[in-house]
Coordinates of N, CA, C and O in Angstrom, one line a residue:
M1 N 0.8 -1.2 0.0 CA 0.0 0.0 0.0 C 0.9 1.2 0.0 O 1.9 1.3 0.7
K2 N 0.5 2.2 -0.8 CA 1.3 3.4 -0.9 C 1.1 4.3 0.3 O 0.0 4.3 0.9
K3 N 2.2 5.0 0.7 CA 2.2 5.9 1.8 C 1.5 7.2 1.3 O 1.7 7.7 0.2
A4 N 0.6 7.7 2.2 CA -0.1 9.0 1.8 C 0.9 10.2 1.8 O 1.7 10.3 2.6
V5 N 0.8 11.0 0.7 CA 1.6 12.1 0.6 C 0.8 13.3 1.1 O -0.3 13.6 0.6
P6 N 1.3 14.1 2.0 CA 0.6 15.3 2.5 C 0.5 16.4 1.5 O 1.4 16.5 0.7
L7 N -0.6 17.0 1.5 CA -0.9 18.2 0.6 C -0.5 19.5 1.4 O -1.1 19.8 2.4
V8 N 0.5 20.2 0.8 CA 0.9 21.4 1.4 C 0.5 22.6 0.5 O 0.8 22.6 -0.7
A9 N -0.3 23.5 1.0 CA -0.8 24.7 0.3 C -0.1 25.9 0.7 O 0.3 26.0 1.9
S10 N 0.2 26.8 -0.2 CA 0.8 28.1 0.2 C -0.3 29.2 -0.2 O -0.6 29.4 -1.4
M11 N -0.8 29.9 0.8 CA -1.8 30.9 0.6 C -1.1 32.3 0.5 O -0.4 32.6 1.4
H12 N -1.4 33.0 -0.5 CA -0.7 34.3 -0.8 C -1.6 35.5 -0.6 O -1.2 36.6 -0.7
G13 N -2.9 35.3 -0.4 CA -3.8 36.4 -0.3 C -5.2 35.9 0.0 O -5.5 34.7 0.3
A14 N -6.1 36.9 0.1 CA -7.5 36.6 0.5 C -8.3 37.0 -0.8 O -8.7 38.2 -0.9
L15 N -8.5 36.0 -1.6 CA -9.2 36.3 -2.9 C -10.5 37.0 -2.8 O -10.7 38.0 -3.5
A16 N -11.4 36.5 -2.0 CA -12.7 37.1 -1.8 C -12.6 38.6 -1.4 O -13.3 39.4 -1.9
R17 N -11.8 38.8 -0.4 CA -11.6 40.2 0.1 C -11.0 41.1 -0.9 O -11.4 42.2 -1.1
E18 N -9.9 40.6 -1.5 CA -9.2 41.4 -2.5 C -10.0 41.7 -3.7 O -9.9 42.8 -4.3
S19 N -10.9 40.8 -4.1 CA -11.7 41.1 -5.3 C -12.7 42.2 -5.0 O -13.1 42.9 -5.9
Y20 N -13.1 42.3 -3.7 CA -14.1 43.3 -3.3 C -13.5 44.7 -3.7 O -14.1 45.6 -4.2
Y21 N -12.2 44.9 -3.3 CA -11.5 46.2 -3.6 C -11.4 46.4 -5.1 O -11.4 47.5 -5.6
E22 N -11.2 45.3 -5.9 CA -11.2 45.5 -7.4 C -12.5 46.0 -7.9 O -12.6 46.9 -8.7
Y23 N -13.6 45.3 -7.4 CA -14.9 45.7 -7.8 C -15.3 47.1 -7.3 O -16.0 47.9 -8.0
R24 N -14.8 47.5 -6.1 CA -15.1 48.8 -5.6 C -14.4 49.9 -6.5 O -14.9 51.0 -6.6
G25 N -13.3 49.5 -7.1 CA -12.6 50.5 -8.0 C -13.5 50.7 -9.2 O -13.4 51.8 -9.8
L26 N -14.2 49.7 -9.6 CA -15.1 49.9 -10.8 C -16.5 50.6 -10.4 O -17.1 51.2 -11.2
E27 N -16.9 50.3 -9.1 CA -18.1 50.8 -8.6 C -17.8 51.5 -7.2 O -18.0 50.8 -6.2
P28 N -17.4 52.7 -7.2 CA -17.0 53.4 -6.0 C -18.0 53.4 -4.8 O -17.5 53.3 -3.7
G29 N -19.2 53.3 -5.1 CA -20.2 53.3 -4.0 C -20.5 51.9 -3.4 O -21.3 51.8 -2.5
L30 N -19.9 50.9 -3.9 CA -20.2 49.5 -3.5 C -19.7 49.2 -2.1 O -18.6 49.5 -1.7
T31 N -20.6 48.8 -1.3 CA -20.2 48.4 0.1 C -19.9 46.9 0.2 O -20.3 46.2 -0.7
R32 N -19.2 46.6 1.3 CA -18.8 45.2 1.4 C -20.0 44.3 1.6 O -20.1 43.2 1.1
E33 N -21.0 44.8 2.3 CA -22.2 44.0 2.5 C -22.9 43.8 1.2 O -23.4 42.6 1.0
E34 N -23.0 44.8 0.3 CA -23.6 44.6 -1.0 C -22.8 43.6 -1.8 O -23.4 42.7 -2.5
Y35 N -21.5 43.7 -1.8 CA -20.6 42.8 -2.5 C -20.8 41.3 -2.1 O -20.8 40.4 -2.9
E36 N -20.9 41.1 -0.8 CA -21.0 39.8 -0.2 C -22.3 39.1 -0.6 O -22.4 37.9 -0.4
K37 N -23.2 39.8 -1.2 CA -24.5 39.2 -1.6 C -24.4 38.7 -3.1 O -25.2 38.0 -3.6
R38 N -23.3 39.1 -3.7 CA -23.1 38.7 -5.1 C -22.6 37.3 -5.3 O -21.8 36.8 -4.5
P39 N -22.9 36.6 -6.4 CA -22.4 35.2 -6.6 C -20.9 35.2 -6.7 O -20.3 34.2 -6.3
I40 N -20.3 36.2 -7.2 CA -18.8 36.2 -7.4 C -18.1 36.1 -6.1 O -17.1 35.4 -5.9
W41 N -18.6 36.8 -5.1 CA -18.0 36.7 -3.7 C -18.2 35.3 -3.2 O -17.2 34.7 -2.6
S42 N -19.4 34.7 -3.3 CA -19.6 33.3 -2.8 C -18.7 32.4 -3.5 O -18.1 31.4 -2.9
Y43 N -18.5 32.6 -4.8 CA -17.6 31.7 -5.6 C -16.1 31.8 -5.1 O -15.5 30.8 -4.8
F44 N -15.6 33.0 -4.9 CA -14.2 33.2 -4.4 C -14.1 32.7 -3.0 O -13.1 32.0 -2.7
R45 N -15.0 32.9 -2.2 CA -15.0 32.5 -0.8 C -15.0 30.9 -0.8 O -14.2 30.3 0.0
R46 N -15.8 30.3 -1.6 CA -15.8 28.8 -1.6 C -14.5 28.3 -2.2 O -14.0 27.3 -1.6
M47 N -13.9 28.9 -3.1 CA -12.6 28.5 -3.6 C -11.5 28.5 -2.5 O -10.8 27.6 -2.4
E48 N -11.6 29.6 -1.7 CA -10.6 29.7 -0.6 C -10.9 28.5 0.4 O -9.9 27.9 0.9
Q49 N -12.1 28.3 0.7 CA -12.5 27.3 1.7 C -12.1 25.9 1.2 O -11.5 25.1 2.0
L50 N -12.3 25.6 0.0 CA -12.0 24.3 -0.5 C -10.4 24.1 -0.5 O -10.0 23.0 -0.1
A51 N -9.7 25.1 -0.8 CA -8.2 25.0 -0.9 C -7.7 24.8 0.5 O -6.9 23.9 0.7
V52 N -8.1 25.6 1.5 CA -7.5 25.4 2.8 C -8.0 24.1 3.5 O -7.3 23.5 4.3
H53 N -9.2 23.7 3.3 CA -9.7 22.5 3.9 C -9.1 21.2 3.3 O -9.1 20.1 3.9
A54 N -8.7 21.3 2.0 CA -8.1 20.1 1.4 C -6.6 19.9 1.8 O -6.1 18.8 1.8
A55 N -6.0 21.0 2.3 CA -4.6 20.9 2.6 C -4.3 20.3 4.0 O -5.1 20.6 4.9
D56 N -3.3 19.6 4.1 CA -2.8 19.0 5.4 C -2.0 20.1 6.2 O -2.1 20.1 7.4
L57 N -1.3 20.9 5.4 CA -0.5 22.0 6.0 C -0.6 23.2 5.2 O -0.6 23.1 3.9
I58 N -0.7 24.4 5.8 CA -0.9 25.6 5.0 C 0.2 26.6 5.4 O 0.4 26.9 6.5
L59 N 1.0 27.0 4.3 CA 2.1 28.0 4.5 C 1.5 29.4 4.2 O 0.8 29.6 3.2
V60 N 1.8 30.3 5.1 CA 1.4 31.7 4.9 C 2.6 32.6 5.2 O 3.5 32.2 5.8
S61 N 2.5 33.8 4.6 CA 3.7 34.7 4.8 C 3.6 35.7 5.9 O 4.5 36.4 6.3
S62 N 2.4 35.8 6.6 CA 2.2 36.7 7.7 C 1.1 36.2 8.6 O 0.3 35.3 8.3
K63 N 1.1 36.9 9.8 CA 0.1 36.5 10.8 C -1.3 36.9 10.2 O -2.3 36.2 10.4
W64 N -1.4 38.0 9.5 CA -2.6 38.5 8.9 C -3.2 37.4 8.0 O -4.4 37.0 8.2
I65 N -2.5 36.9 7.0 CA -3.0 35.9 6.1 C -3.3 34.6 6.9 O -4.3 33.9 6.6
G66 N -2.6 34.3 7.9 CA -2.9 33.2 8.8 C -4.2 33.3 9.5 O -5.0 32.4 9.6
Q67 N -4.5 34.6 9.9 CA -5.8 34.8 10.5 C -7.0 34.7 9.5 O -8.0 34.2 9.8
V68 N -6.7 35.1 8.2 CA -7.7 34.9 7.2 C -8.0 33.5 7.0 O -9.1 33.0 6.9
V69 N -6.9 32.7 6.9 CA -7.0 31.2 6.7 C -7.8 30.6 7.9 O -8.7 29.8 7.8
G70 N -7.4 31.0 9.1 CA -8.1 30.6 10.3 C -9.6 30.9 10.3 O -10.4 30.2 10.9
G71 N -9.9 32.0 9.7 CA -11.3 32.4 9.5 C -12.2 31.4 8.8 O -13.4 31.5 8.8
H72 N -11.5 30.5 8.1 CA -12.2 29.5 7.3 C -12.4 28.2 8.2 O -12.8 27.2 7.7
G73 N -12.1 28.3 9.5 CA -12.2 27.2 10.3 C -11.1 26.2 10.4 O -11.2 25.1 10.9
V74 N -9.9 26.6 9.9 CA -8.7 25.8 9.9 C -8.1 25.9 11.3 O -7.9 27.0 11.8
T75 N -7.7 24.8 11.8 CA -7.0 24.8 13.2 C -5.6 25.4 13.1 O -4.9 25.2 12.1
P76 N -5.2 26.1 14.1 CA -3.9 26.8 14.1 C -2.7 25.9 13.9 O -1.7 26.3 13.3
D77 N -2.8 24.6 14.3 CA -1.7 23.7 14.1 C -1.4 23.4 12.7 O -0.3 22.9 12.3
R78 N -2.3 23.6 11.8 CA -2.1 23.4 10.3 C -1.6 24.6 9.6 O -1.2 24.5 8.4
I79 N -1.5 25.8 10.3 CA -1.1 27.0 9.7 C 0.3 27.3 10.1 O 0.6 27.4 11.3
H80 N 1.3 27.5 9.2 CA 2.7 27.8 9.5 C 3.1 29.1 8.8 O 2.9 29.2 7.6
I81 N 3.7 30.0 9.5 CA 4.1 31.3 9.0 C 5.5 31.1 8.5 O 6.4 30.7 9.2
Q82 N 5.7 31.4 7.2 CA 7.0 31.5 6.5 C 7.2 32.8 5.9 O 6.8 33.0 4.7
P83 N 7.7 33.8 6.6 CA 7.8 35.2 6.0 C 8.7 35.2 4.8 O 9.6 34.5 4.6
Y84 N 8.3 36.1 3.9 CA 9.1 36.4 2.7 C 10.3 37.1 3.1 O 10.4 37.7 4.1
G85 N 11.4 36.9 2.3 CA 12.6 37.7 2.6 C 13.8 36.7 2.7 O 13.7 35.5 2.5
V86 N 14.9 37.4 2.9 CA 16.2 36.7 3.0 C 16.9 37.0 4.2 O 16.9 38.2 4.7
N87 N 17.6 36.1 4.9 CA 18.4 36.3 6.0 C 19.7 36.9 5.4 O 20.6 36.2 4.9
L88 N 19.9 38.3 5.5 CA 21.0 38.9 4.8 C 22.4 38.5 5.3 O 23.3 38.3 4.5
K89 N 22.5 38.2 6.6 CA 23.8 37.8 7.1 C 24.2 36.4 6.5 O 25.3 36.3 6.1
E90 N 23.2 35.5 6.4 CA 23.5 34.2 5.9 C 23.8 34.4 4.4 O 24.7 33.7 3.8
Y91 N 23.0 35.2 3.7 CA 23.1 35.4 2.2 C 24.5 36.0 1.9 O 25.2 35.5 1.0
E92 N 24.9 37.0 2.7 CA 26.2 37.7 2.4 C 27.3 36.7 2.6 O 28.3 36.7 1.8
A93 N 27.3 35.9 3.6 CA 28.4 35.0 3.9 C 28.5 34.0 2.7 O 29.6 33.7 2.3
K94 N 27.4 33.5 2.2 CA 27.4 32.6 1.1 C 27.8 33.3 -0.3 O 28.4 32.6 -1.1
A95 N 27.4 34.5 -0.4 CA 27.7 35.2 -1.6 C 29.2 35.4 -1.8 O 29.7 35.6 -2.9
L96 N 29.9 35.5 -0.7 CA 31.4 35.7 -0.8 C 32.1 34.4 -1.2 O 33.3 34.4 -1.5
L97 N 31.5 33.2 -1.1 CA 32.1 32.0 -1.5 C 32.4 31.9 -3.0 O 31.6 32.5 -3.8
P98 N 33.4 31.2 -3.4 CA 33.7 31.1 -4.8 C 32.5 30.4 -5.5 O 31.9 29.5 -5.0
S99 N 32.2 30.8 -6.7 CA 31.1 30.3 -7.5 C 31.6 29.4 -8.6 O 32.6 29.7 -9.3
P100 N 31.0 28.2 -8.8 CA 31.4 27.3 -9.9 C 30.8 27.7 -11.2 O 30.5 26.8 -12.0
L101 N 30.6 29.0 -11.5 CA 30.0 29.4 -12.8 C 30.9 29.1 -13.9 O 32.2 29.2 -13.8
K102 N 30.4 28.6 -15.0 CA 31.1 28.3 -16.2 C 31.2 29.6 -17.0 O 30.3 30.4 -17.0
R103 N 32.3 29.7 -17.7 CA 32.4 30.9 -18.7 C 31.6 30.5 -19.9 O 31.7 29.4 -20.5
V104 N 30.8 31.5 -20.3 CA 30.0 31.3 -21.5 C 30.4 32.4 -22.5 O 30.8 33.5 -22.2
K105 N 30.3 32.0 -23.8 CA 30.5 33.0 -24.9 C 29.3 33.9 -25.0 O 28.2 33.5 -25.1
V106 N 29.6 35.2 -25.0 CA 28.5 36.2 -25.0 C 28.6 36.9 -26.4 O 29.7 37.2 -26.8
R107 N 27.5 37.1 -27.0 CA 27.5 37.7 -28.3 C 28.1 39.1 -28.3 O 28.9 39.5 -29.2
S108 N 27.8 39.9 -27.3 CA 28.3 41.3 -27.3 C 29.1 41.5 -26.0 O 28.5 41.5 -24.9
S109 N 30.4 41.6 -26.2 CA 31.2 41.7 -25.0 C 31.0 43.1 -24.3 O 31.2 43.2 -23.1
S110 N 30.6 44.1 -25.1 CA 30.3 45.4 -24.5 C 29.1 45.3 -23.6 O 29.0 45.9 -22.5
C111 N 28.1 44.5 -23.9 CA 26.9 44.3 -23.1 C 27.3 43.6 -21.8 O 26.9 44.0 -20.7
M112 N 28.2 42.6 -21.9 CA 28.7 41.9 -20.7 C 29.5 42.9 -19.8 O 29.4 42.9 -18.6
Q113 N 30.3 43.7 -20.4 CA 31.1 44.7 -19.7 C 30.2 45.7 -19.0 O 30.5 46.0 -17.8
D114 N 29.2 46.2 -19.6 CA 28.3 47.1 -19.0 C 27.6 46.4 -17.8 O 27.4 47.0 -16.7
A115 N 27.2 45.2 -17.9 CA 26.6 44.5 -16.8 C 27.5 44.3 -15.7 O 27.2 44.5 -14.5
L116 N 28.8 44.0 -16.0 CA 29.8 43.8 -14.9 C 30.0 45.1 -14.2 O 30.2 45.2 -13.0
N117 N 30.1 46.2 -15.0 CA 30.3 47.5 -14.4 C 29.2 47.9 -13.4 O 29.4 48.5 -12.4
T118 N 28.0 47.7 -13.9 CA 26.8 48.0 -13.1 C 26.8 47.1 -11.8 O 26.5 47.7 -10.7
L119 N 27.2 45.9 -11.9 CA 27.3 45.0 -10.8 C 28.3 45.5 -9.8 O 28.1 45.5 -8.6
R120 N 29.4 45.9 -10.3 CA 30.5 46.5 -9.4 C 30.0 47.7 -8.7 O 30.3 47.9 -7.5
E121 N 29.3 48.6 -9.4 CA 28.8 49.8 -8.8 C 27.8 49.5 -7.7 O 27.8 50.1 -6.6
F122 N 27.0 48.5 -7.9 CA 26.0 48.1 -7.0 C 26.5 47.5 -5.7 O 26.1 47.7 -4.6
T123 N 27.6 46.7 -5.9 CA 28.1 46.0 -4.7 C 29.2 46.8 -4.0 O 29.6 46.4 -2.9
S124 N 29.7 47.9 -4.5 CA 30.7 48.6 -3.8 C 30.1 49.8 -3.0 O 29.0 50.0 -2.9

């Protein structure tokens, strides 16, 4: 018998809520209560619910989106915050290590030289 593979979902936004602001841009007087009566809101909300309830583990980038996911009835133990970004200290240490890049022939050496000069200016 095959071992079950967990489904991990990564939630990047609140589709139903964000779509309200898109519609409000088209209809400035639209209230959230009016929008939530529309079929499109129900559709987006249902898509969010199906996605989070199907997942065994849900990755989110912030506490806020974690709260949005939790609003769909997902237990907190299934929601894990993985913030966007880079650990700069770790990145800088690795960036200084020699790179195994291969030399490649470039059509325009002046283009390559411009890119290298820009890189030098940026890093100095």
